[in-house]
Amino acid sequence: MKALRLEGWRSPAVLRDVETPVPGPGEVLVQVGGAGACHSDLHLMHEFEDGQLPWAPPFTLGHENAGWVHTLGAGVTGLEPGQPVAVVGAWGCGTCARCRADLETYCDHPERTRAPGGGGGLGLDGGMADYLLVPDARHLVVLPDGLDPAHAAPLTDAALTPYHAVRRSWAKLTPGSTAVVIGVGGLGHLGAQVLRATTAATVIAVDPRESARELAKRGGADLVLAPGADLAAQVREATGGTGADVVLDFVGSDDTLLAGAAMSRQLGDLTIVGLGGGTLPVSFFSLPYEVSVQSTYWGNRHELVEVLGLASRGLLHAEVQMFGLDEAVTAYELLQAGAIEGRAVVVP
Ligand code: NAD
Ligand code: ZN
Ligand code: ZN
């Protein structure tokens, strides 16, 4: 089969012929129906080096995946070939206390997994290929009615990650509150929809691209802004001077972190999701009083079930640009150039 391989740090992804995997006991072979191109993959191709992450290339890219059950390994029950499924991306040991609590992103036994904190497409072979080997049936969620794999794939990261982040701040997103989404790309356009679908907050979305601001409006943002030196002042003005209760930063550069801190309301949350490499000086007076600064990483199975449920009810919809597997490199080039609206999804 064909697979888009990351063969080393700071190297471009290349399409190769590889052996089609055969599922062993407990494993499931999924025929890929959609693999999203995440900006994190660009960070992997361009920025990371040995020792920064607990795993390393070579592996097949693609960590947001959906498709159809193809072949069941020995002993797998409860799934049928042909069933449409979404793949829960973080593959922990499955037996430690955190994995049992559905926190496989934070497995207590990294030595028992081959890619701690990661999974297919992040340390192990992912879904930018004709087939994806999933090491355990528990990582598969059957798609609800009305969802096809190409549109479900981005939900496993581009929607799940903002859902997990928004969920942490639900208690602060009361009627009358304001949430700001910084960066309306793959994650941010779904982040705005998650806020609209699950909270009563006023949603402000920020992106330098006009097309991304339009996408945010279509997804239910109340106000869209372009970033600039006066961004925090504009958010303060839009909130009657109080500032934003929750800021979700899907960029994470020096500029966005500083603006995020400056636009936050006392007692608010400033959540860093983007891996933009920026730093924020944190001290007593560098933030409004009692603002919590937090990072969030991906999400878990029960949250994915909820995300799929929202999508099945029409409350979340990934804007998707589809590419063939032989166009995957182009998809990443367009993502790098800021020329993708919503999510690029590779459909083998
Ligand atoms: P993307 O390229 O699809 O979207 C990024 C968006 O940010 C684009 O629309 C771009 O125009 C906009 N942008 C750039 N500079 C900006 C600025 N100064 N102000 C406002 N908007 C700006 O990327 P994505 O796939 O949505 O990923 C976003 C970030 O989140 C990446 O850094 C990615 O690695 C990270 N990520 C983190 C997690 C996690 O679990 N923490 C999961 C997935 C992705
Ligand atoms: Zn990702
Ligand atoms: Zn574990």
CSV table of N, CA, C and O in Angstrom, one decimal, residues 37-39 64 154-155 157-163 165-166 179-197 203-209 211-224 247-252 271 273-274 315-319 335 340-344:
chain,number,residue,atom,x,y,z
A,37,ALA,N,-5.0,16.6,8.0
A,37,ALA,CA,-3.6,17.2,8.0
A,37,ALA,C,-3.6,18.2,9.0
A,37,ALA,O,-4.2,19.3,8.9
A,38,CYS,N,-2.9,17.9,10.2
A,38,CYS,CA,-2.9,18.8,11.3
A,38,CYS,C,-1.7,19.7,11.3
A,38,CYS,O,-0.6,19.3,10.8
A,39,HIS,N,-1.8,20.9,11.8
A,39,HIS,CA,-0.6,21.8,11.8
A,39,HIS,C,0.5,21.2,12.7
A,39,HIS,O,1.7,21.5,12.5
A,64,GLU,N,-5.3,12.1,12.8
A,64,GLU,CA,-6.8,12.2,13.0
A,64,GLU,C,-7.5,11.4,11.9
A,64,GLU,O,-7.5,11.8,10.7
A,154,PRO,N,-11.5,14.8,11.0
A,154,PRO,CA,-11.1,16.0,11.7
A,154,PRO,C,-11.7,16.1,13.1
A,154,PRO,O,-11.2,16.8,14.0
A,155,LEU,N,-12.8,15.4,13.3
A,155,LEU,CA,-13.5,15.5,14.6
A,155,LEU,C,-12.6,14.8,15.7
A,155,LEU,O,-12.7,15.2,16.9
A,157,ASP,N,-9.5,15.1,16.3
A,157,ASP,CA,-8.5,16.0,16.8
A,157,ASP,C,-8.9,17.5,16.7
A,157,ASP,O,-9.0,18.2,17.7
A,158,ALA,N,-9.2,17.9,15.5
A,158,ALA,CA,-9.5,19.3,15.3
A,158,ALA,C,-10.8,19.7,16.0
A,158,ALA,O,-10.9,20.9,16.4
A,159,ALA,N,-11.7,18.8,16.3
A,159,ALA,CA,-12.8,19.1,17.1
A,159,ALA,C,-12.6,18.6,18.6
A,159,ALA,O,-13.0,19.3,19.5
A,160,LEU,N,-12.0,17.4,18.7
A,160,LEU,CA,-11.9,16.8,20.0
A,160,LEU,C,-11.0,17.7,20.9
A,160,LEU,O,-11.3,17.9,22.1
A,161,THR,N,-9.9,18.2,20.4
A,161,THR,CA,-9.0,19.0,21.2
A,161,THR,C,-9.6,20.3,21.7
A,161,THR,O,-9.6,20.6,22.9
A,162,PRO,N,-10.3,21.1,20.8
A,162,PRO,CA,-11.1,22.2,21.4
A,162,PRO,C,-12.2,21.8,22.3
A,162,PRO,O,-12.4,22.5,23.3
A,163,TYR,N,-12.8,20.7,22.1
A,163,TYR,CA,-13.9,20.2,23.0
A,163,TYR,C,-13.4,20.0,24.4
A,163,TYR,O,-13.9,20.4,25.4
A,165,ALA,N,-10.7,21.3,25.6
A,165,ALA,CA,-10.2,22.5,26.2
A,165,ALA,C,-11.4,23.4,26.7
A,165,ALA,O,-11.4,23.9,27.8
A,166,VAL,N,-12.5,23.4,25.9
A,166,VAL,CA,-13.7,24.2,26.3
A,166,VAL,C,-14.3,23.6,27.5
A,166,VAL,O,-14.8,24.3,28.4
A,179,ALA,N,-16.1,34.3,25.2
A,179,ALA,CA,-14.9,33.4,24.9
A,179,ALA,C,-14.3,33.9,23.6
A,179,ALA,O,-15.0,34.3,22.7
A,180,VAL,N,-13.0,33.9,23.6
A,180,VAL,CA,-12.2,34.3,22.4
A,180,VAL,C,-11.5,33.1,21.8
A,180,VAL,O,-10.8,32.4,22.6
A,181,VAL,N,-11.6,32.9,20.5
A,181,VAL,CA,-10.9,31.9,19.8
A,181,VAL,C,-9.8,32.6,19.0
A,181,VAL,O,-10.1,33.4,18.1
A,182,ILE,N,-8.5,32.3,19.3
A,182,ILE,CA,-7.4,32.9,18.5
A,182,ILE,C,-6.9,31.9,17.5
A,182,ILE,O,-6.4,30.9,17.9
A,183,GLY,N,-7.1,32.2,16.2
A,183,GLY,CA,-6.7,31.2,15.2
A,183,GLY,C,-7.8,30.4,14.7
A,183,GLY,O,-8.2,29.4,15.4
A,184,VAL,N,-8.3,30.7,13.5
A,184,VAL,CA,-9.5,30.0,13.0
A,184,VAL,C,-9.1,29.0,11.9
A,184,VAL,O,-9.5,29.2,10.7
A,185,GLY,N,-8.2,28.1,12.2
A,185,GLY,CA,-7.8,27.1,11.2
A,185,GLY,C,-8.6,25.8,11.5
A,185,GLY,O,-9.8,25.8,11.9
A,186,GLY,N,-7.9,24.7,11.3
A,186,GLY,CA,-8.6,23.4,11.6
A,186,GLY,C,-9.2,23.3,12.9
A,186,GLY,O,-10.4,23.0,13.1
A,187,LEU,N,-8.4,23.6,14.0
A,187,LEU,CA,-8.9,23.5,15.3
A,187,LEU,C,-9.9,24.7,15.7
A,187,LEU,O,-11.0,24.5,16.2
A,188,GLY,N,-9.5,25.9,15.3
A,188,GLY,CA,-10.2,27.1,15.7
A,188,GLY,C,-11.6,27.1,15.1
A,188,GLY,O,-12.6,27.5,15.8
A,189,HIS,N,-11.8,26.7,13.8
A,189,HIS,CA,-13.2,26.8,13.3
A,189,HIS,C,-14.1,25.8,14.0
A,189,HIS,O,-15.3,26.2,14.1
A,190,LEU,N,-13.6,24.7,14.4
A,190,LEU,CA,-14.4,23.8,15.2
A,190,LEU,C,-14.5,24.2,16.6
A,190,LEU,O,-15.6,24.0,17.3
A,191,GLY,N,-13.5,24.9,17.2
A,191,GLY,CA,-13.5,25.5,18.5
A,191,GLY,C,-14.7,26.5,18.7
A,191,GLY,O,-15.4,26.4,19.7
A,192,ALA,N,-14.8,27.3,17.7
A,192,ALA,CA,-15.9,28.3,17.7
A,192,ALA,C,-17.3,27.6,17.7
A,192,ALA,O,-18.2,28.0,18.4
A,193,GLN,N,-17.4,26.5,16.9
A,193,GLN,CA,-18.6,25.8,16.9
A,193,GLN,C,-18.9,25.0,18.2
A,193,GLN,O,-20.1,25.0,18.6
A,194,VAL,N,-17.8,24.5,18.8
A,194,VAL,CA,-18.0,23.8,20.1
A,194,VAL,C,-18.6,24.8,21.1
A,194,VAL,O,-19.5,24.5,21.9
A,195,LEU,N,-18.0,26.0,21.1
A,195,LEU,CA,-18.5,27.1,22.1
A,195,LEU,C,-19.9,27.4,21.8
A,195,LEU,O,-20.7,27.5,22.7
A,196,ARG,N,-20.3,27.5,20.5
A,196,ARG,CA,-21.7,27.9,20.2
A,196,ARG,C,-22.6,26.7,20.6
A,196,ARG,O,-23.7,27.0,21.1
A,197,ALA,N,-22.2,25.5,20.4
A,197,ALA,CA,-23.0,24.3,20.6
A,197,ALA,C,-23.2,24.0,22.1
A,197,ALA,O,-24.2,23.4,22.5
A,203,VAL,N,-19.1,34.6,21.4
A,203,VAL,CA,-17.9,34.0,20.8
A,203,VAL,C,-17.3,35.1,19.9
A,203,VAL,O,-17.9,35.6,19.0
A,204,ILE,N,-16.0,35.4,20.2
A,204,ILE,CA,-15.2,36.3,19.4
A,204,ILE,C,-14.1,35.4,18.8
A,204,ILE,O,-13.4,34.7,19.5
A,205,ALA,N,-13.9,35.5,17.4
A,205,ALA,CA,-12.9,34.8,16.8
A,205,ALA,C,-11.9,35.7,16.1
A,205,ALA,O,-12.3,36.7,15.5
A,206,VAL,N,-10.6,35.3,16.2
A,206,VAL,CA,-9.6,36.2,15.7
A,206,VAL,C,-8.7,35.4,14.6
A,206,VAL,O,-8.3,34.3,14.9
A,207,ASP,N,-8.5,36.0,13.5
A,207,ASP,CA,-7.6,35.4,12.5
A,207,ASP,C,-7.2,36.5,11.5
A,207,ASP,O,-8.0,37.4,11.1
A,208,PRO,N,-5.9,36.5,11.0
A,208,PRO,CA,-5.5,37.5,10.0
A,208,PRO,C,-6.2,37.3,8.7
A,208,PRO,O,-6.2,38.2,7.9
A,209,ARG,N,-6.7,36.1,8.4
A,209,ARG,CA,-7.2,35.8,7.1
A,209,ARG,C,-8.7,36.1,7.0
A,209,ARG,O,-9.5,35.6,7.9
A,211,SER,N,-10.8,35.0,4.9
A,211,SER,CA,-11.6,33.8,4.6
A,211,SER,C,-11.9,33.0,5.9
A,211,SER,O,-12.9,32.4,6.1
A,212,ALA,N,-10.9,33.0,6.8
A,212,ALA,CA,-11.0,32.3,8.1
A,212,ALA,C,-12.0,33.0,9.0
A,212,ALA,O,-12.8,32.4,9.7
A,213,ARG,N,-12.0,34.4,8.9
A,213,ARG,CA,-13.0,35.1,9.7
A,213,ARG,C,-14.4,34.8,9.2
A,213,ARG,O,-15.4,34.7,10.0
A,214,GLU,N,-14.6,34.7,7.9
A,214,GLU,CA,-15.9,34.4,7.3
A,214,GLU,C,-16.3,33.0,7.8
A,214,GLU,O,-17.5,32.8,8.1
A,215,LEU,N,-15.3,32.1,7.8
A,215,LEU,CA,-15.7,30.7,8.2
A,215,LEU,C,-16.1,30.7,9.7
A,215,LEU,O,-17.1,30.0,10.0
A,216,ALA,N,-15.5,31.5,10.5
A,216,ALA,CA,-15.9,31.6,11.9
A,216,ALA,C,-17.3,32.2,12.0
A,216,ALA,O,-18.1,31.7,12.8
A,217,LYS,N,-17.6,33.2,11.2
A,217,LYS,CA,-19.0,33.7,11.2
A,217,LYS,C,-20.0,32.7,10.9
A,217,LYS,O,-21.0,32.6,11.5
A,218,ARG,N,-19.7,31.9,9.8
A,218,ARG,CA,-20.6,30.8,9.4
A,218,ARG,C,-20.8,29.8,10.5
A,218,ARG,O,-21.8,29.2,10.7
A,219,GLY,N,-19.7,29.6,11.3
A,219,GLY,CA,-19.8,28.7,12.4
A,219,GLY,C,-20.4,29.2,13.7
A,219,GLY,O,-20.4,28.5,14.7
A,220,GLY,N,-20.9,30.5,13.6
A,220,GLY,CA,-21.6,31.0,14.7
A,220,GLY,C,-20.9,32.0,15.6
A,220,GLY,O,-21.4,32.4,16.7
A,221,ALA,N,-19.7,32.5,15.2
A,221,ALA,CA,-19.0,33.5,16.0
A,221,ALA,C,-19.8,34.8,16.0
A,221,ALA,O,-20.4,35.1,14.9
A,222,ASP,N,-19.9,35.4,17.1
A,222,ASP,CA,-20.7,36.7,17.2
A,222,ASP,C,-20.0,37.9,16.6
A,222,ASP,O,-20.5,38.8,16.1
A,223,LEU,N,-18.6,37.8,16.7
A,223,LEU,CA,-17.8,38.9,16.3
A,223,LEU,C,-16.5,38.4,15.8
A,223,LEU,O,-16.0,37.4,16.4
A,224,VAL,N,-16.0,38.9,14.7
A,224,VAL,CA,-14.7,38.4,14.2
A,224,VAL,C,-13.7,39.6,14.2
A,224,VAL,O,-14.1,40.7,13.9
A,247,VAL,N,-10.1,32.6,27.1
A,247,VAL,CA,-9.3,32.8,25.8
A,247,VAL,C,-8.7,31.4,25.4
A,247,VAL,O,-8.0,30.8,26.2
A,248,LEU,N,-9.0,31.0,24.2
A,248,LEU,CA,-8.4,29.7,23.7
A,248,LEU,C,-7.5,30.1,22.6
A,248,LEU,O,-7.9,30.6,21.6
A,249,ASP,N,-6.2,29.9,22.9
A,249,ASP,CA,-5.1,30.3,21.9
A,249,ASP,C,-4.7,29.1,21.1
A,249,ASP,O,-4.0,28.3,21.5
A,250,PHE,N,-5.2,29.1,19.8
A,250,PHE,CA,-4.8,28.0,18.9
A,250,PHE,C,-3.6,28.4,18.0
A,250,PHE,O,-3.4,27.7,17.0
A,251,VAL,N,-2.9,29.4,18.5
A,251,VAL,CA,-1.6,29.8,17.8
A,251,VAL,C,-0.4,29.6,18.7
A,251,VAL,O,0.5,28.8,18.4
A,252,GLY,N,-0.4,30.3,19.8
A,252,GLY,CA,0.6,30.1,20.8
A,252,GLY,C,1.9,30.8,20.5
A,252,GLY,O,3.0,30.3,20.9
A,271,THR,N,-6.1,29.6,27.9
A,271,THR,CA,-5.8,28.2,27.5
A,271,THR,C,-4.9,28.1,26.3
A,271,THR,O,-5.3,28.6,25.2
A,273,VAL,N,-3.4,26.1,23.4
A,273,VAL,CA,-3.5,24.9,22.6
A,273,VAL,C,-2.5,24.8,21.5
A,273,VAL,O,-1.9,23.8,21.2
A,274,GLY,N,-2.2,26.0,20.9
A,274,GLY,CA,-1.2,26.1,19.8
A,274,GLY,C,0.2,25.9,20.2
A,274,GLY,O,0.6,26.3,21.3
A,315,LEU,N,-24.7,19.9,15.0
A,315,LEU,CA,-24.3,21.0,15.8
A,315,LEU,C,-22.8,21.3,15.5
A,315,LEU,O,-22.3,22.4,16.0
A,316,LEU,N,-22.1,20.3,14.9
A,316,LEU,CA,-20.7,20.5,14.6
A,316,LEU,C,-20.5,20.1,13.2
A,316,LEU,O,-21.0,19.0,12.8
A,317,HIS,N,-19.8,20.9,12.4
A,317,HIS,CA,-19.5,20.4,11.0
A,317,HIS,C,-18.1,20.9,10.6
A,317,HIS,O,-17.8,22.0,10.5
A,318,ALA,N,-17.3,19.9,10.3
A,318,ALA,CA,-15.9,20.2,9.8
A,318,ALA,C,-16.0,20.7,8.4
A,318,ALA,O,-16.6,20.0,7.5
A,319,GLU,N,-15.4,21.8,8.2
A,319,GLU,CA,-15.2,22.3,6.8
A,319,GLU,C,-14.0,21.6,6.2
A,319,GLU,O,-12.9,21.7,6.8
A,335,LEU,N,-1.3,24.0,3.6
A,335,LEU,CA,-1.6,24.3,5.1
A,335,LEU,C,-0.5,25.3,5.6
A,335,LEU,O,-0.8,26.2,6.2
A,340,ILE,N,-5.5,26.8,3.4
A,340,ILE,CA,-6.6,25.8,3.7
A,340,ILE,C,-7.7,26.4,4.5
A,340,ILE,O,-7.4,27.1,5.5
A,341,GLU,N,-8.9,26.2,4.0
A,341,GLU,CA,-10.1,26.7,4.9
A,341,GLU,C,-10.6,25.5,5.7
A,341,GLU,O,-10.9,24.5,5.1
A,342,GLY,N,-10.6,25.6,7.0
A,342,GLY,CA,-11.0,24.5,7.8
A,342,GLY,C,-9.9,23.5,7.8
A,342,GLY,O,-8.8,23.8,8.1
A,343,ARG,N,-10.2,22.2,7.4
A,343,ARG,CA,-9.2,21.1,7.5
A,343,ARG,C,-9.0,20.5,6.1
A,343,ARG,O,-9.9,20.2,5.4
A,344,ALA,N,-7.7,20.2,5.8
A,344,ALA,CA,-7.4,19.4,4.7
A,344,ALA,C,-7.5,18.0,5.1
A,344,ALA,O,-6.9,17.6,6.1
